Tab-separated table of N, CA and C in Angstrom:
chain	number	residue	atom	x	y	z
A	189	GLN	N	-73.104	91.404	-36.517
A	189	GLN	CA	-72.583	92.388	-35.694
A	189	GLN	C	-73.217	93.579	-36.368
A	190	ALA	N	-73.495	94.262	-35.255
A	190	ALA	CA	-74.189	95.860	-35.835
A	190	ALA	C	-73.432	97.010	-36.200
A	191	ARG	N	-73.841	97.771	-37.118
A	191	ARG	CA	-73.108	98.512	-37.742
A	191	ARG	C	-73.391	100.154	-37.367
A	192	PRO	N	-72.282	100.764	-37.155
A	192	PRO	CA	-72.759	101.986	-36.799
A	192	PRO	C	-73.584	102.803	-38.053
A	193	VAL	N	-74.546	103.650	-37.774
A	193	VAL	CA	-75.006	104.204	-39.088
A	193	VAL	C	-73.935	105.415	-39.309
A	194	GLY	N	-73.618	105.502	-40.559
A	194	GLY	CA	-72.416	106.710	-40.930
A	194	GLY	C	-71.296	106.191	-40.727
A	195	ALA	N	-70.650	105.260	-40.519
A	195	ALA	CA	-69.456	104.768	-40.776
A	195	ALA	C	-68.847	105.029	-41.710
A	196	ALA	N	-67.611	105.214	-42.040
A	196	ALA	CA	-66.749	105.034	-42.904
A	196	ALA	C	-67.003	103.696	-43.665
A	197	LEU	N	-67.087	103.445	-44.825
A	197	LEU	CA	-67.037	101.981	-45.476
A	197	LEU	C	-65.811	102.418	-46.297
A	198	GLY	N	-65.068	103.552	-46.692
A	198	GLY	CA	-64.051	103.802	-47.401
A	198	GLY	C	-62.931	104.108	-46.693
A	199	GLY	N	-61.797	104.545	-47.652
A	199	GLY	CA	-60.825	105.165	-46.867
A	199	GLY	C	-59.674	105.312	-48.426
A	200	SER	N	-58.737	105.591	-47.898
A	200	SER	CA	-57.451	106.422	-48.974
A	200	SER	C	-56.372	104.991	-48.760
A	201	GLU	N	-56.139	104.333	-47.888
A	201	GLU	CA	-55.021	103.079	-47.941
A	201	GLU	C	-55.010	102.400	-49.742
A	202	THR	N	-53.782	101.876	-49.385
A	202	THR	CA	-53.231	100.666	-50.309
A	202	THR	C	-53.422	99.701	-50.124
A	203	ILE	N	-53.997	98.694	-50.899
A	203	ILE	CA	-54.576	97.598	-50.754
A	203	ILE	C	-53.936	96.661	-51.745
A	204	LEU	N	-52.929	95.441	-51.424
A	204	LEU	CA	-52.535	94.400	-52.293
A	204	LEU	C	-53.752	93.225	-52.115
A	205	LEU	N	-54.486	92.914	-53.403
A	205	LEU	CA	-55.415	92.048	-53.782
A	205	LEU	C	-55.131	91.165	-54.399
A	206	VAL	N	-55.142	89.603	-53.449
A	206	VAL	CA	-54.353	88.725	-54.445
A	206	VAL	C	-55.499	87.833	-54.683
A	207	GLU	N	-56.022	87.291	-55.705
A	207	GLU	CA	-57.333	86.466	-55.809
A	207	GLU	C	-56.977	85.757	-56.994
A	208	ASP	N	-56.867	84.177	-57.287
A	208	ASP	CA	-56.846	83.724	-58.502
A	208	ASP	C	-58.193	83.548	-59.355
A	209	GLU	N	-59.168	83.990	-58.775
A	209	GLU	CA	-60.623	83.849	-59.645
A	209	GLU	C	-60.637	85.540	-59.984
A	210	ALA	N	-60.428	85.402	-61.393
A	210	ALA	CA	-60.517	86.746	-62.183
A	210	ALA	C	-62.030	87.624	-61.963
A	211	ALA	N	-62.861	86.909	-61.556
A	211	ALA	CA	-64.434	87.110	-61.591
A	211	ALA	C	-64.462	87.836	-60.180
A	212	VAL	N	-63.963	87.401	-59.080
A	212	VAL	CA	-64.400	87.467	-57.806
A	212	VAL	C	-63.031	88.949	-57.672
A	213	ARG	N	-61.606	89.069	-58.012
A	213	ARG	CA	-60.788	89.839	-58.069
A	213	ARG	C	-61.235	91.441	-58.452
A	214	GLU	N	-61.858	90.770	-59.760
A	214	GLU	CA	-62.435	92.034	-60.597
A	214	GLU	C	-63.888	92.848	-59.497
A	215	VAL	N	-64.742	92.056	-58.940
A	215	VAL	CA	-65.851	92.696	-58.306
A	215	VAL	C	-65.135	93.303	-56.926
A	216	ALA	N	-64.046	92.820	-56.125
A	216	ALA	CA	-63.601	93.362	-54.995
A	216	ALA	C	-62.944	94.314	-55.190
A	217	ALA	N	-61.927	94.325	-56.364
A	217	ALA	CA	-61.538	95.648	-56.763
A	217	ALA	C	-62.156	96.995	-56.998
A	218	ARG	N	-62.986	96.482	-57.974
A	218	ARG	CA	-63.762	97.710	-58.199
A	218	ARG	C	-64.614	98.073	-56.750
A	219	GLY	N	-65.228	97.363	-56.138
A	219	GLY	CA	-65.841	97.779	-55.001
A	219	GLY	C	-64.970	98.617	-53.952
A	220	LEU	N	-63.683	98.063	-53.600
A	220	LEU	CA	-63.026	98.956	-52.956
A	220	LEU	C	-62.040	100.273	-53.480
A	221	ARG	N	-61.879	100.227	-54.932
A	221	ARG	CA	-61.644	101.542	-55.847
A	221	ARG	C	-62.861	102.495	-55.748
A	222	GLU	N	-63.988	102.011	-55.459
A	222	GLU	CA	-65.524	102.879	-55.583
A	222	GLU	C	-65.390	103.795	-53.991
A	223	ARG	N	-64.554	103.089	-53.245
A	223	ARG	CA	-64.402	103.502	-51.882
A	223	ARG	C	-63.639	104.211	-51.696
A	224	GLY	N	-62.456	104.438	-52.324
A	224	GLY	CA	-61.677	105.175	-52.220
A	224	GLY	C	-60.400	104.884	-52.173
A	225	TYR	N	-60.369	103.311	-52.254
A	225	TYR	CA	-58.747	102.705	-51.837
A	225	TYR	C	-57.809	102.588	-53.208
A	226	THR	N	-57.064	102.726	-53.183
A	226	THR	CA	-55.968	102.222	-53.955
A	226	THR	C	-55.646	100.440	-53.851
A	227	VAL	N	-55.656	100.163	-55.152
A	227	VAL	CA	-55.808	98.582	-55.080
A	227	VAL	C	-55.110	97.924	-55.974
A	228	ILE	N	-54.022	97.297	-55.823
A	228	ILE	CA	-53.078	96.636	-56.839
A	228	ILE	C	-53.767	94.806	-56.798
A	229	GLU	N	-53.720	94.851	-57.972
A	229	GLU	CA	-54.308	93.520	-58.178
A	229	GLU	C	-53.250	92.536	-58.511
A	230	ALA	N	-53.410	91.238	-58.043
A	230	ALA	CA	-52.507	90.025	-58.738
A	230	ALA	C	-53.380	88.868	-58.597
A	231	ALA	N	-53.192	87.923	-59.639
A	231	ALA	CA	-53.904	86.906	-60.048
A	231	ALA	C	-52.984	85.529	-59.196
A	232	SER	N	-51.977	86.040	-58.718
A	232	SER	CA	-51.350	84.636	-57.880
A	232	SER	C	-50.101	85.364	-56.774
A	233	GLY	N	-49.714	84.389	-55.955
A	233	GLY	CA	-49.070	84.822	-55.101
A	233	GLY	C	-47.689	85.311	-55.489
A	234	GLU	N	-47.052	84.785	-56.506
A	234	GLU	CA	-46.060	85.164	-57.094
A	234	GLU	C	-45.991	86.534	-57.792
A	235	GLU	N	-47.377	86.605	-58.290
A	235	GLU	CA	-47.475	88.258	-58.752
A	235	GLU	C	-47.487	88.925	-58.132
A	236	ALA	N	-48.236	88.754	-56.769
A	236	ALA	CA	-48.486	89.599	-55.754
A	236	ALA	C	-47.024	90.238	-55.026
A	237	LEU	N	-46.198	89.323	-54.806
A	237	LEU	CA	-44.522	89.385	-54.330
A	237	LEU	C	-43.723	90.307	-55.179
A	238	ASP	N	-44.200	90.067	-56.870
A	238	ASP	CA	-43.116	91.019	-57.512
A	238	ASP	C	-44.005	92.547	-57.906
A	239	LEU	N	-45.275	92.548	-58.059
A	239	LEU	CA	-45.915	93.952	-57.866
A	239	LEU	C	-45.649	94.584	-56.508
A	240	ALA	N	-45.591	94.083	-55.258
A	240	ALA	CA	-45.080	94.530	-53.738
A	240	ALA	C	-43.731	94.869	-54.114
A	241	GLN	N	-42.577	94.058	-54.568
A	241	GLN	CA	-41.445	94.702	-54.822
A	241	GLN	C	-41.492	95.896	-55.796
A	242	GLY	N	-41.834	96.134	-56.398
A	242	GLY	CA	-41.516	97.450	-57.213
A	242	GLY	C	-42.937	98.598	-57.217
A	243	HIS	N	-43.431	98.360	-55.893
A	243	HIS	CA	-44.436	99.351	-55.279
A	243	HIS	C	-43.382	100.058	-54.386
A	244	LYS	N	-43.602	101.276	-54.595
A	244	LYS	CA	-42.749	102.513	-53.745
A	244	LYS	C	-43.305	102.936	-52.731
A	245	GLY	N	-44.522	103.107	-52.696
A	245	GLY	CA	-45.595	103.265	-51.574
A	245	GLY	C	-46.013	102.149	-50.477
A	246	THR	N	-46.388	102.976	-49.141
A	246	THR	CA	-47.091	101.981	-48.384
A	246	THR	C	-47.827	100.971	-48.837
A	247	ILE	N	-47.793	99.726	-48.625
A	247	ILE	CA	-49.214	98.671	-48.835
A	247	ILE	C	-49.411	98.694	-47.134
A	248	HIS	N	-50.892	99.023	-46.879
A	248	HIS	CA	-51.397	98.798	-45.801
A	248	HIS	C	-52.300	97.424	-45.276
A	249	LEU	N	-52.208	96.552	-46.602
A	249	LEU	CA	-53.378	95.630	-46.412
A	249	LEU	C	-52.948	94.529	-47.518
A	250	LEU	N	-52.723	93.438	-46.874
A	250	LEU	CA	-52.870	92.173	-47.790
A	250	LEU	C	-54.422	91.607	-47.904
A	251	LEU	N	-54.743	91.680	-48.891
A	251	LEU	CA	-56.586	90.937	-49.188
A	251	LEU	C	-55.729	89.681	-49.921
A	252	THR	N	-56.111	88.726	-49.158
A	252	THR	CA	-55.741	87.307	-50.187
A	252	THR	C	-56.325	86.358	-49.939
A	253	ASP	N	-56.851	85.466	-50.805
A	253	ASP	CA	-57.210	84.096	-50.863
A	253	ASP	C	-56.335	83.188	-49.969
A	254	ALA	N	-57.084	82.573	-49.128
A	254	ALA	CA	-56.179	81.804	-48.391
A	254	ALA	C	-55.694	80.760	-48.919
A	255	VAL	N	-56.118	80.121	-49.691
A	255	VAL	CA	-55.657	79.219	-50.907
A	255	VAL	C	-55.572	79.579	-52.248
A	256	LEU	N	-54.186	79.275	-52.414
A	256	LEU	CA	-53.783	80.061	-54.041
A	256	LEU	C	-52.763	78.540	-54.412
A	257	PRO	N	-52.668	78.486	-55.837
A	257	PRO	CA	-51.756	77.744	-56.458
A	257	PRO	C	-50.455	78.153	-55.913
A	258	ARG	N	-49.427	77.085	-55.710
A	258	ARG	CA	-47.849	77.275	-55.300
A	258	ARG	C	-47.963	77.892	-54.247
A	259	ILE	N	-48.110	79.383	-54.121
A	259	ILE	CA	-47.925	80.347	-52.774
A	259	ILE	C	-48.831	80.561	-52.168
A	260	ASP	N	-49.607	79.802	-51.151
A	260	ASP	CA	-50.770	80.243	-50.446
A	260	ASP	C	-50.829	81.498	-49.971
A	261	GLY	N	-51.825	81.946	-49.220
A	261	GLY	CA	-52.188	83.146	-48.780
A	261	GLY	C	-51.282	83.616	-47.695
A	262	PRO	N	-51.093	82.724	-46.691
A	262	PRO	CA	-50.058	82.895	-45.550
A	262	PRO	C	-48.505	83.452	-45.965
A	263	GLU	N	-48.537	82.381	-46.534
A	263	GLU	CA	-46.888	82.474	-47.210
A	263	GLU	C	-46.690	83.867	-47.935
A	264	VAL	N	-47.653	84.203	-48.796
A	264	VAL	CA	-47.333	85.601	-49.515
A	264	VAL	C	-47.415	86.521	-48.457
A	265	TYR	N	-48.171	86.341	-47.284
A	265	TYR	CA	-47.933	87.219	-46.070
A	265	TYR	C	-46.870	87.145	-45.375
A	266	ALA	N	-46.463	86.043	-45.303
A	266	ALA	CA	-44.936	85.973	-44.382
A	266	ALA	C	-43.969	86.541	-45.057
A	267	ARG	N	-44.089	86.363	-46.450
A	267	ARG	CA	-42.963	86.806	-47.048
A	267	ARG	C	-42.839	88.447	-47.320
A	268	LEU	N	-44.065	89.029	-47.718
A	268	LEU	CA	-44.231	90.261	-47.712
A	268	LEU	C	-44.177	91.057	-46.094
A	269	ARG	N	-44.610	90.241	-45.238
A	269	ARG	CA	-44.284	91.377	-43.988
A	269	ARG	C	-42.748	91.242	-43.481
A	270	ALA	N	-42.004	90.304	-44.359
A	270	ALA	CA	-40.241	90.620	-44.174
A	270	ALA	C	-39.973	91.778	-44.382
A	271	ARG	N	-40.486	92.181	-45.472
A	271	ARG	CA	-39.992	93.338	-46.207
A	271	ARG	C	-40.723	94.319	-45.696
A	272	ARG	N	-42.321	94.352	-45.330
A	272	ARG	CA	-43.261	95.459	-44.802
A	272	ARG	C	-44.037	94.938	-43.729
A	273	PRO	N	-43.076	95.683	-42.531
A	273	PRO	CA	-43.721	94.980	-41.064
A	273	PRO	C	-44.704	95.312	-40.909
A	274	GLN	N	-45.176	96.407	-41.287
A	274	GLN	CA	-46.655	97.159	-41.099
A	274	GLN	C	-47.688	96.797	-41.682
A	275	VAL	N	-47.632	96.089	-42.683
A	275	VAL	CA	-48.891	95.234	-43.088
A	275	VAL	C	-49.633	94.508	-42.296
A	276	LYS	N	-50.861	95.018	-42.539
A	276	LYS	CA	-51.987	94.097	-42.227
A	276	LYS	C	-52.312	92.897	-43.094
A	277	VAL	N	-53.320	92.028	-42.736
A	277	VAL	CA	-53.713	90.838	-43.770
A	277	VAL	C	-55.268	90.899	-43.302
A	278	LEU	N	-56.211	90.119	-44.418
A	278	LEU	CA	-57.161	89.659	-44.504
A	278	LEU	C	-57.341	88.804	-45.142
A	279	TYR	N	-57.759	87.393	-44.848
A	279	TYR	CA	-57.782	86.336	-45.543
A	279	TYR	C	-59.423	86.068	-46.001
A	280	VAL	N	-59.253	85.827	-47.150
A	280	VAL	CA	-60.935	85.343	-47.633
A	280	VAL	C	-60.413	83.953	-48.221
A	281	SER	N	-61.813	83.019	-48.431
A	281	SER	CA	-61.882	81.576	-48.659
A	281	SER	C	-63.255	81.355	-49.111
A	282	GLY	N	-63.413	80.346	-50.006
A	282	GLY	CA	-64.762	79.655	-50.206
A	282	GLY	C	-64.940	78.772	-49.123
A	283	TYR	N	-63.717	78.381	-48.522
A	283	TYR	CA	-63.776	77.583	-47.613
A	283	TYR	C	-64.124	77.675	-46.162
A	284	PRO	N	-65.029	77.157	-45.180
A	284	PRO	CA	-65.446	77.740	-44.041
A	284	PRO	C	-64.169	77.797	-43.419
A	285	ASP	N	-64.294	78.863	-42.649
A	285	ASP	CA	-62.846	79.177	-41.831
A	285	ASP	C	-62.622	77.793	-40.579
A	286	ALA	N	-63.718	76.704	-40.046
A	286	ALA	CA	-63.216	75.749	-39.368
A	286	ALA	C	-62.610	74.662	-40.371
A	287	ALA	N	-62.975	74.860	-41.511
A	287	ALA	CA	-62.088	73.934	-42.416
A	287	ALA	C	-61.038	74.097	-42.633
A	288	ILE	N	-60.584	75.351	-43.100
A	288	ILE	CA	-59.062	75.757	-43.363
A	288	ILE	C	-58.237	75.789	-41.888
A	289	ILE	N	-59.008	76.061	-41.132
A	289	ILE	CA	-58.177	75.676	-39.892
A	289	ILE	C	-57.737	74.878	-39.309
A	290	GLU	N	-58.776	73.381	-39.519
A	290	GLU	CA	-58.331	72.244	-39.519
A	290	GLU	C	-57.520	71.862	-40.238
A	291	GLN	N	-57.167	72.087	-41.442
A	291	GLN	CA	-56.215	71.665	-42.621
A	291	GLN	C	-54.872	72.239	-41.794
A	292	GLY	N	-54.714	73.280	-41.307
A	292	GLY	CA	-53.573	73.929	-40.853
A	292	GLY	C	-53.284	75.036	-41.570
A	293	LEU	N	-54.147	75.416	-42.490
A	293	LEU	CA	-53.802	76.777	-43.255
A	293	LEU	C	-53.584	77.506	-42.451
A	294	LEU	N	-54.739	78.107	-41.845
A	294	LEU	CA	-54.948	78.962	-40.881
A	294	LEU	C	-55.090	78.686	-39.610
A	295	ARG	N	-54.897	79.469	-38.596
A	295	ARG	CA	-54.974	79.251	-37.217
A	295	ARG	C	-56.134	80.243	-36.615
A	296	PRO	N	-56.910	79.692	-35.619
A	296	PRO	CA	-58.185	80.667	-34.998
A	296	PRO	C	-57.469	82.023	-34.551
A	297	GLY	N	-57.605	82.945	-34.692
A	297	GLY	CA	-57.529	84.238	-34.787
A	297	GLY	C	-57.025	85.134	-35.451
A	298	VAL	N	-57.025	84.301	-36.859
A	298	VAL	CA	-56.287	85.346	-37.792
A	298	VAL	C	-57.422	85.796	-38.487
A	299	ARG	N	-57.431	87.094	-39.215
A	299	ARG	CA	-58.744	87.805	-39.904
A	299	ARG	C	-59.068	87.057	-41.049
A	300	PHE	N	-60.509	86.852	-41.134
A	300	PHE	CA	-61.066	86.283	-42.259
A	300	PHE	C	-62.479	86.547	-42.733
A	301	LEU	N	-62.709	86.477	-43.929
A	301	LEU	CA	-64.023	86.422	-44.682
A	301	LEU	C	-64.267	85.364	-45.245
A	302	GLN	N	-65.429	84.634	-45.472
A	302	GLN	CA	-65.705	83.696	-46.038
A	302	GLN	C	-66.498	84.213	-47.431
A	303	LYS	N	-66.121	83.372	-48.514
A	303	LYS	CA	-66.605	83.909	-49.930
A	303	LYS	C	-68.191	82.991	-49.850
A	304	PRO	N	-69.171	83.410	-50.657
A	304	PRO	CA	-69.157	84.663	-51.243
A	304	PRO	C	-69.509	85.646	-50.271
A	305	PHE	N	-68.948	87.197	-50.743
A	305	PHE	CA	-69.222	88.216	-49.820
A	305	PHE	C	-69.561	89.402	-50.701
A	306	THR	N	-70.258	90.087	-50.331
A	306	THR	CA	-70.888	91.287	-51.122
A	306	THR	C	-69.840	92.447	-50.781
A	307	PRO	N	-69.899	93.350	-51.779
A	307	PRO	CA	-68.805	94.317	-51.904
A	307	PRO	C	-69.167	95.408	-50.628
A	308	GLU	N	-70.223	95.461	-50.110
A	308	GLU	CA	-70.186	96.260	-48.686
A	308	GLU	C	-69.962	95.320	-47.768
A	309	THR	N	-69.813	94.211	-47.633
A	309	THR	CA	-69.384	93.535	-46.323
A	309	THR	C	-67.941	93.536	-46.462
A	310	LEU	N	-67.291	93.226	-47.763
A	310	LEU	CA	-66.000	93.376	-47.942
A	310	LEU	C	-65.504	94.661	-47.480
A	311	ALA	N	-66.289	95.747	-47.749
A	311	ALA	CA	-65.509	97.055	-47.349
A	311	ALA	C	-65.731	97.131	-45.789
A	312	TRP	N	-66.706	96.823	-45.254
A	312	TRP	CA	-66.536	96.879	-43.751
A	312	TRP	C	-65.759	95.931	-42.992
A	313	ARG	N	-65.281	94.941	-43.369
A	313	ARG	CA	-64.559	93.935	-43.007
A	313	ARG	C	-63.057	94.562	-43.031
A	314	VAL	N	-62.795	95.154	-44.362
A	314	VAL	CA	-61.581	95.505	-44.944
A	314	VAL	C	-61.155	97.281	-43.837
A	315	ARG	N	-62.012	97.699	-43.804
A	315	ARG	CA	-62.113	99.054	-42.626
A	315	ARG	C	-61.729	98.517	-41.100
A	316	GLU	N	-62.454	97.336	-40.794
A	316	GLU	CA	-62.396	97.025	-39.430
A	316	GLU	C	-60.932	96.425	-39.563
A	317	VAL	N	-60.399	96.024	-40.506
A	317	VAL	CA	-59.127	95.243	-39.980
A	317	VAL	C	-58.029	96.498	-40.142
A	318	LEU	N	-58.196	97.906	-40.993
A	318	LEU	CA	-57.329	98.728	-41.236
A	318	LEU	C	-57.419	99.768	-39.928
A	319	ASP	N	-58.334	99.410	-39.586
A	319	ASP	CA	-58.655	100.296	-38.148
A	319	ASP	C	-58.244	99.656	-36.733
A	320	ALA	N	-58.029	98.238	-36.856
A	320	ALA	CA	-57.768	97.697	-35.739
A	320	ALA	C	-56.149	97.782	-35.119
A	321	PRO	N	-55.976	97.730	-33.799
A	321	PRO	CA	-54.619	98.701	-33.490
A	321	PRO	C	-53.689	97.142	-34.142
A	322	ALA	N	-52.291	97.732	-34.377
A	322	ALA	CA	-51.389	96.895	-34.616
A	322	ALA	C	-51.219	95.656	-33.502
A	323	GLU	N	-50.861	94.339	-33.975
A	323	GLU	CA	-50.529	93.138	-33.389
A	323	GLU	C	-49.296	92.987	-33.577
A	324	VAL	N	-48.677	92.348	-32.403
A	324	VAL	CA	-47.314	91.660	-32.520
A	324	VAL	C	-47.865	90.060	-33.099
A	325	ARG	N	-47.234	90.119	-34.508
A	325	ARG	CA	-47.744	88.762	-35.097
A	325	ARG	C	-46.457	87.888	-35.409
A	326	GLY	N	-46.621	86.796	-35.071
A	326	GLY	CA	-45.520	85.495	-35.668
A	326	GLY	C	-45.304	85.222	-37.126
A	327	GLU	N	-44.960	84.251	-37.411
A	327	GLU	CA	-44.840	83.643	-38.393
A	327	GLU	C	-46.277	83.480	-39.230
A	328	LYS	N	-46.154	84.046	-40.567
A	328	LYS	CA	-47.134	83.894	-41.374
A	328	LYS	C	-48.752	84.808	-41.098
A	329	GLY	N	-48.273	85.678	-40.531
A	329	GLY	CA	-49.371	86.450	-39.919
A	329	GLY	C	-50.186	85.865	-38.988
A	330	PHE	N	-49.813	84.818	-38.066
A	330	PHE	CA	-50.611	84.031	-36.888
A	330	PHE	C	-50.175	85.245	-35.800
A	331	PRO	N	-51.156	85.586	-34.824
A	331	PRO	CA	-50.887	86.338	-33.589
A	331	PRO	C	-50.122	85.330	-32.804
A	332	LEU	N	-49.209	85.801	-32.325
A	332	LEU	CA	-48.433	85.359	-31.265
A	332	LEU	C	-49.076	84.829	-30.009
A	333	GLY	N	-48.927	83.259	-29.527
A	333	GLY	CA	-49.893	82.856	-28.440
A	333	GLY	C	-50.829	82.256	-29.158
A	334	ALA	N	-51.403	82.344	-30.408
A	334	ALA	CA	-52.468	81.748	-30.845
A	334	ALA	C	-51.851	80.082	-31.365
């Protein structure tokens, strides 16, 4: 996909980043912070929900690994969205999107980025999701009708 020259790679929104692999979480968080985002880091779904509950400001985007121990990414999104209906979601995974769709974890049409990714690719995808119009979404963040 062609990217416009000079298009903004950054922003000032708040992102809740949920990634159980510390190295991946650190690289993603650093890359997003360098582009102006506020990043709340969590190593698990439970930690993410606890941090979100204690955060007084807006959380614009949940950036979460689709596959997490105990509480998976779609469940984190469903619980977060129950309290923060405006939050958008971008799933990441080391598994190809087709594989996790076949397993029933994600449905076609969800916003997804496959690992490994570069900080620039992540920044582009995050900006794309944040700038997309709000959708009417059903349970676990699936677009209604998907």
